[in-house]
Amino acid sequence: MQPDLSTLDTFLDDHGADGYLVYADAEDSTQRYLSGFDAPDPFLTLYDGDVHLLVSSLEYGRAKKAERPATVARHADYDHMAKVEEHGFEEGTDRVFTDFLADHGVESVVTPEDFPLATADGLRDLGVSVEAEREGVVDDIRAVKTDEEVDHVKEAQKANERAMARAEELIGEATVETGTDAGSGVLVHEGEVLTSERVTREIEMELLRHGCALDETIVACGADAADPHDRGSGPLRADESIIVDIFPRDKETKYFADMTRTFVKGEPNDTVAEWYDLTQEAKEAAFDALEPGATGKDVHDAVCDVYEAAGWPTLRSDETTETGFIHSTGHGVGLDIHEGPSLSPRGDELKPGHVVTIEPGLYDPEFGGVRIEDIAVVTEDGYENFTDYPEELVVE
Amino acid sequence: MQPDLSTLDTFLDDHGADGYLVYADAEDSTQRYLSGFDAPDPFLTLYDGDVHLLVSSLEYGRAKKAERPATVARHADYDHMAKVEEHGFEEGTDRVFTDFLADHGVESVVTPEDFPLATADGLRDLGVSVEAEREGVVDDIRAVKTDEEVDHVKEAQKANERAMARAEELIGEATVETGTDAGSGVLVHEGEVLTSERVTREIEMELLRHGCALDETIVACGADAADPHDRGSGPLRADESIIVDIFPRDKETKYFADMTRTFVKGEPNDTVAEWYDLTQEAKEAAFDALEPGATGKDVHDAVCDVYEAAGWPTLRSDETTETGFIHSTGHGVGLDIHEGPSLSPRGDELKPGHVVTIEPGLYDPEFGGVRIEDIAVVTEDGYENFTDYPEELVVE
């Protein structure tokens, strides 16, 4: 894939900078996107209209075979060993970097905001102008997906749906252990207590079978489910809400997908039942607002409107609330599980090609949590929701 | 686990800095180690003798329950919304950070070298002194493991050995497809071609069963194996070297292990057979040099000596060689798969509690690659190699 980097050219012109510089390994998605090269150790990518890589000897052979870079150099080409001998490892390496930049006529660079401070200051000491940009120019480019990239996310989402089906199947097949505390009995599957950990493992196995790597997975029941970032642990219980949030990454393409469903085995309490209906309503309101030209804030506000009208707190109505709707409405999905655009109070204009989650939810340790999350792509005239999974709170 | 941070106290005193500041998510191991808190989004950790966290509202509840931090604050405690309203998101957030630092009487901070540049410059603009340290003070603390941490690595290594056994079993059970090109036939297992991808998946399944997450895994055959960072792809072939390098991470403790074996199904070529013996010899030489007081460079030199004496190039004898011994001898293993200490030309003094790999190898696209890697802990009087896996090149 050759990304369209014309806005980066314009950005560099506007800022009077000679190049855009990234120093990171390929786990950094800006690095992966810009360089088109996958390496486990940090390497330098300079964009000056073309892509130039500076890598270690170890990566040199593979880097030369990568399709994107116009040129590939290695540390040894700039006398790394001699420079380290004379100036120590850090300054010696900085000097290799500045010589590499000078080779391309580059005296001033703009970097991503998370460019490593020590390298930036080291280059500055050697006379290079280094400024971090906080507009997220490459993030904005990455946020708009090509058809090929959308297909990668859709592929991961298919695996996601298989894994969700496996989780729901386990909960459905489980029986409720009857005891003195019959109303909130523990779930049992094939003679063993059904725990968050066991469902998570089955989800992960299913994802592996479909070419996806697992990252973290959330299978959170009861009070765990009331904390949106709790991964969940221990036995699952009847009559309590179980949030299953799966975000697999395709091992080949490295693109993510993301989906959440909430289940109750047995009888949900009245609050959870009300929250579920309200969250479906909030999700619909969000999708109604989702179109090119609208902002991420518009979509987020649509969700807050629904929850607040029903009397539940949101971070918009109370910045310090720990219950109610306590996160943003959604985020972009691509090479990162969380990327632009943001569907939140600071959400900017939405564009065709943006791939986003819509994931309203309500939380309170007293009742549990409810979240429903779909994934969609903004199109020329609205959106395409490519989530293909039913919404049923109660699992029989 | 409460790490011993006394050398960090000394470091701050020596540098006349009020605190050590980290801004990262918990995937950053310095952040995880120092904060003792696991969160998927970036948060601020200030160490000034105690650990202080500044987190988003979303993380506040969980952060308060974490055992390490002395205090936990959230953005809202410093009027984040009002500041963002007045100054925009970036500067508004920087102002929250400086108010938080001021609250703790902190005007000057030292940071890890990869501290995000934009935040550093933002804090500097608001009058905070920010300097990145390149000595790796927290890395050095992390490199020396407590007994509990060593046990975590050993636990992951046990899973690793099960996964390696599964890989070797698949290669052992495979038959060689006889055809016109009988000398280098494709391996077939239960009627299907045995590919790198298939062996990798079986390794990953086995790791999941033993509580480990997969990261990347290397199953590289023939020319792929000649590139130490190639993950491998496509059919495995008889009579060619197959490098299997597995580095699982325990999902619970987050500690890694690391091991490599090289296999040939059938008849290795003479060069690979010679390399295997030589690499065993190099590994032994490295272990002979491994003890507290020796340096990582000593251990690395021991390996270079063996290879160079046998006439093979190393990066020590030729900085630009693309064949021979083209990587370092080993690295520390802990919360990161690659961490201190380094067993390389720039390897410093080794200390009891250092957990390191010893992984000599030889590579050439013409013959393939050979690498053997064990994992060990430096002890008071030498080392303990806790790798429990045989070394047999030829798999029957």
mmCIF file with all atom_site columns, C-alpha atoms in Angstrom, chain A residues 111-203:
data_model
loop_
_atom_site.group_PDB
_atom_site.id
_atom_site.type_symbol
_atom_site.label_atom_id
_atom_site.label_alt_id
_atom_site.label_comp_id
_atom_site.label_asym_id
_atom_site.label_entity_id
_atom_site.label_seq_id
_atom_site.pdbx_PDB_ins_code
_atom_site.Cartn_x
_atom_site.Cartn_y
_atom_site.Cartn_z
_atom_site.occupancy
_atom_site.B_iso_or_equiv
_atom_site.pdbx_formal_charge
_atom_site.auth_seq_id
_atom_site.auth_comp_id
_atom_site.auth_asym_id
_atom_site.auth_atom_id
_atom_site.pdbx_PDB_model_num
ATOM 1  C CA . THR A 1 111 ? 8.527   14.909  14.455 1.00 0.00 ? 111 THR A CA 1
ATOM 2  C CA . PRO A 1 112 ? 5.516   13.130  15.947 1.00 0.00 ? 112 PRO A CA 1
ATOM 3  C CA . GLU A 1 113 ? 4.684   14.321  19.472 1.00 0.00 ? 113 GLU A CA 1
ATOM 4  C CA . ASP A 1 114 ? 6.072   11.162  21.067 1.00 0.00 ? 114 ASP A CA 1
ATOM 5  C CA . PHE A 1 115 ? 9.499   11.417  19.396 1.00 0.00 ? 115 PHE A CA 1
ATOM 6  C CA . PRO A 1 116 ? 12.080  10.385  22.017 1.00 0.00 ? 116 PRO A CA 1
ATOM 7  C CA . LEU A 1 117 ? 13.250  13.415  23.983 1.00 0.00 ? 117 LEU A CA 1
ATOM 8  C CA . ALA A 1 118 ? 16.882  12.341  24.375 1.00 0.00 ? 118 ALA A CA 1
ATOM 9  C CA . THR A 1 119 ? 17.394  11.917  20.631 1.00 0.00 ? 119 THR A CA 1
ATOM 10 C CA . ALA A 1 120 ? 15.659  15.240  19.913 1.00 0.00 ? 120 ALA A CA 1
ATOM 11 C CA . ASP A 1 121 ? 17.873  17.111  22.373 1.00 0.00 ? 121 ASP A CA 1
ATOM 12 C CA . GLY A 1 122 ? 20.937  15.265  21.066 1.00 0.00 ? 122 GLY A CA 1
ATOM 13 C CA . LEU A 1 123 ? 20.183  16.350  17.481 1.00 0.00 ? 123 LEU A CA 1
ATOM 14 C CA . ARG A 1 124 ? 19.505  19.915  18.647 1.00 0.00 ? 124 ARG A CA 1
ATOM 15 C CA . ASP A 1 125 ? 22.899  19.990  20.361 1.00 0.00 ? 125 ASP A CA 1
ATOM 16 C CA . LEU A 1 126 ? 24.414  19.101  17.001 1.00 0.00 ? 126 LEU A CA 1
ATOM 17 C CA . GLY A 1 127 ? 22.636  21.956  15.221 1.00 0.00 ? 127 GLY A CA 1
ATOM 18 C CA . VAL A 1 128 ? 19.534  20.276  13.802 1.00 0.00 ? 128 VAL A CA 1
ATOM 19 C CA . SER A 1 129 ? 16.240  22.090  14.336 1.00 0.00 ? 129 SER A CA 1
ATOM 20 C CA . VAL A 1 130 ? 13.741  19.612  15.845 1.00 0.00 ? 130 VAL A CA 1
ATOM 21 C CA . GLU A 1 131 ? 10.111  20.471  16.559 1.00 0.00 ? 131 GLU A CA 1
ATOM 22 C CA . ALA A 1 132 ? 7.378   18.079  17.656 1.00 0.00 ? 132 ALA A CA 1
ATOM 23 C CA . GLU A 1 133 ? 4.039   18.676  15.961 1.00 0.00 ? 133 GLU A CA 1
ATOM 24 C CA . ARG A 1 134 ? 0.898   18.155  18.016 1.00 0.00 ? 134 ARG A CA 1
ATOM 25 C CA . GLU A 1 135 ? -1.619  18.449  15.195 1.00 0.00 ? 135 GLU A CA 1
ATOM 26 C CA . GLY A 1 136 ? -1.070  14.764  14.462 1.00 0.00 ? 136 GLY A CA 1
ATOM 27 C CA . VAL A 1 137 ? -0.511  15.273  10.754 1.00 0.00 ? 137 VAL A CA 1
ATOM 28 C CA . VAL A 1 138 ? 0.352   11.622  10.091 1.00 0.00 ? 138 VAL A CA 1
ATOM 29 C CA . ASP A 1 139 ? -2.408  10.473  12.461 1.00 0.00 ? 139 ASP A CA 1
ATOM 30 C CA . ASP A 1 140 ? -4.874  12.458  10.347 1.00 0.00 ? 140 ASP A CA 1
ATOM 31 C CA . ILE A 1 141 ? -3.565  10.877  7.165  1.00 0.00 ? 141 ILE A CA 1
ATOM 32 C CA . ARG A 1 142 ? -3.710  7.405   8.753  1.00 0.00 ? 142 ARG A CA 1
ATOM 33 C CA . ALA A 1 143 ? -7.263  8.000   9.996  1.00 0.00 ? 143 ALA A CA 1
ATOM 34 C CA . VAL A 1 144 ? -8.587  8.178   6.435  1.00 0.00 ? 144 VAL A CA 1
ATOM 35 C CA . LYS A 1 145 ? -8.434  4.602   5.204  1.00 0.00 ? 145 LYS A CA 1
ATOM 36 C CA . THR A 1 146 ? -8.020  3.356   1.669  1.00 0.00 ? 146 THR A CA 1
ATOM 37 C CA . ASP A 1 147 ? -10.448 0.664   0.507  1.00 0.00 ? 147 ASP A CA 1
ATOM 38 C CA . GLU A 1 148 ? -7.669  -1.861  1.050  1.00 0.00 ? 148 GLU A CA 1
ATOM 39 C CA . GLU A 1 149 ? -7.263  -0.769  4.662  1.00 0.00 ? 149 GLU A CA 1
ATOM 40 C CA . VAL A 1 150 ? -11.032 -0.904  5.276  1.00 0.00 ? 150 VAL A CA 1
ATOM 41 C CA . ASP A 1 151 ? -10.992 -4.451  3.921  1.00 0.00 ? 151 ASP A CA 1
ATOM 42 C CA . HIS A 1 152 ? -8.249  -5.333  6.428  1.00 0.00 ? 152 HIS A CA 1
ATOM 43 C CA . VAL A 1 153 ? -10.404 -4.082  9.313  1.00 0.00 ? 153 VAL A CA 1
ATOM 44 C CA . LYS A 1 154 ? -13.448 -5.930  7.953  1.00 0.00 ? 154 LYS A CA 1
ATOM 45 C CA . GLU A 1 155 ? -11.421 -9.116  7.779  1.00 0.00 ? 155 GLU A CA 1
ATOM 46 C CA . ALA A 1 156 ? -10.386 -8.757  11.436 1.00 0.00 ? 156 ALA A CA 1
ATOM 47 C CA . GLN A 1 157 ? -13.989 -7.976  12.350 1.00 0.00 ? 157 GLN A CA 1
ATOM 48 C CA . LYS A 1 158 ? -15.121 -11.314 10.833 1.00 0.00 ? 158 LYS A CA 1
ATOM 49 C CA . ALA A 1 159 ? -12.742 -13.130 13.143 1.00 0.00 ? 159 ALA A CA 1
ATOM 50 C CA . ASN A 1 160 ? -14.044 -10.967 15.966 1.00 0.00 ? 160 ASN A CA 1
ATOM 51 C CA . GLU A 1 161 ? -17.624 -12.104 15.304 1.00 0.00 ? 161 GLU A CA 1
ATOM 52 C CA . ARG A 1 162 ? -16.569 -15.759 15.402 1.00 0.00 ? 162 ARG A CA 1
ATOM 53 C CA . ALA A 1 163 ? -14.860 -15.180 18.734 1.00 0.00 ? 163 ALA A CA 1
ATOM 54 C CA . MET A 1 164 ? -17.877 -13.335 20.147 1.00 0.00 ? 164 MET A CA 1
ATOM 55 C CA . ALA A 1 165 ? -20.101 -16.215 19.044 1.00 0.00 ? 165 ALA A CA 1
ATOM 56 C CA . ARG A 1 166 ? -17.830 -18.622 20.887 1.00 0.00 ? 166 ARG A CA 1
ATOM 57 C CA . ALA A 1 167 ? -18.059 -16.516 24.070 1.00 0.00 ? 167 ALA A CA 1
ATOM 58 C CA . GLU A 1 168 ? -21.847 -16.292 23.833 1.00 0.00 ? 168 GLU A CA 1
ATOM 59 C CA . GLU A 1 169 ? -22.051 -20.029 23.156 1.00 0.00 ? 169 GLU A CA 1
ATOM 60 C CA . LEU A 1 170 ? -20.116 -20.800 26.352 1.00 0.00 ? 170 LEU A CA 1
ATOM 61 C CA . ILE A 1 171 ? -22.398 -18.558 28.414 1.00 0.00 ? 171 ILE A CA 1
ATOM 62 C CA . GLY A 1 172 ? -25.457 -20.045 26.732 1.00 0.00 ? 172 GLY A CA 1
ATOM 63 C CA . GLU A 1 173 ? -24.373 -23.630 27.340 1.00 0.00 ? 173 GLU A CA 1
ATOM 64 C CA . ALA A 1 174 ? -23.505 -22.940 30.984 1.00 0.00 ? 174 ALA A CA 1
ATOM 65 C CA . THR A 1 175 ? -25.797 -23.991 33.778 1.00 0.00 ? 175 THR A CA 1
ATOM 66 C CA . VAL A 1 176 ? -26.378 -22.021 36.944 1.00 0.00 ? 176 VAL A CA 1
ATOM 67 C CA . GLU A 1 177 ? -25.106 -23.611 40.108 1.00 0.00 ? 177 GLU A CA 1
ATOM 68 C CA . THR A 1 178 ? -28.016 -23.650 42.527 1.00 0.00 ? 178 THR A CA 1
ATOM 69 C CA . GLY A 1 179 ? -27.168 -23.093 46.131 1.00 0.00 ? 179 GLY A CA 1
ATOM 70 C CA . THR A 1 180 ? -28.363 -21.070 49.063 1.00 0.00 ? 180 THR A CA 1
ATOM 71 C CA . ASP A 1 181 ? -27.634 -17.900 47.117 1.00 0.00 ? 181 ASP A CA 1
ATOM 72 C CA . ALA A 1 182 ? -29.710 -19.131 44.187 1.00 0.00 ? 182 ALA A CA 1
ATOM 73 C CA . GLY A 1 183 ? -30.403 -15.691 42.731 1.00 0.00 ? 183 GLY A CA 1
ATOM 74 C CA . SER A 1 184 ? -26.805 -15.043 41.739 1.00 0.00 ? 184 SER A CA 1
ATOM 75 C CA . GLY A 1 185 ? -25.311 -18.472 41.213 1.00 0.00 ? 185 GLY A CA 1
ATOM 76 C CA . VAL A 1 186 ? -22.040 -19.197 39.551 1.00 0.00 ? 186 VAL A CA 1
ATOM 77 C CA . LEU A 1 187 ? -22.015 -20.343 35.916 1.00 0.00 ? 187 LEU A CA 1
ATOM 78 C CA . VAL A 1 188 ? -20.757 -23.859 35.271 1.00 0.00 ? 188 VAL A CA 1
ATOM 79 C CA . HIS A 1 189 ? -19.741 -25.251 31.873 1.00 0.00 ? 189 HIS A CA 1
ATOM 80 C CA . GLU A 1 190 ? -18.969 -28.919 31.292 1.00 0.00 ? 190 GLU A CA 1
ATOM 81 C CA . GLY A 1 191 ? -18.517 -29.475 35.003 1.00 0.00 ? 191 GLY A CA 1
ATOM 82 C CA . GLU A 1 192 ? -16.146 -26.567 35.566 1.00 0.00 ? 192 GLU A CA 1
ATOM 83 C CA . VAL A 1 193 ? -16.805 -23.070 36.843 1.00 0.00 ? 193 VAL A CA 1
ATOM 84 C CA . LEU A 1 194 ? -16.983 -20.675 33.903 1.00 0.00 ? 194 LEU A CA 1
ATOM 85 C CA . THR A 1 195 ? -14.566 -17.859 34.677 1.00 0.00 ? 195 THR A CA 1
ATOM 86 C CA . SER A 1 196 ? -13.614 -14.683 32.814 1.00 0.00 ? 196 SER A CA 1
ATOM 87 C CA . GLU A 1 197 ? -10.224 -16.238 32.231 1.00 0.00 ? 197 GLU A CA 1
ATOM 88 C CA . ARG A 1 198 ? -11.701 -19.371 30.638 1.00 0.00 ? 198 ARG A CA 1
ATOM 89 C CA . VAL A 1 199 ? -13.963 -17.429 28.276 1.00 0.00 ? 199 VAL A CA 1
ATOM 90 C CA . THR A 1 200 ? -11.036 -15.147 27.408 1.00 0.00 ? 200 THR A CA 1
ATOM 91 C CA . ARG A 1 201 ? -8.870  -18.115 26.532 1.00 0.00 ? 201 ARG A CA 1
ATOM 92 C CA . GLU A 1 202 ? -11.562 -19.602 24.297 1.00 0.00 ? 202 GLU A CA 1
ATOM 93 C CA . ILE A 1 203 ? -11.926 -16.231 22.573 1.00 0.00 ? 203 ILE A CA 1
#
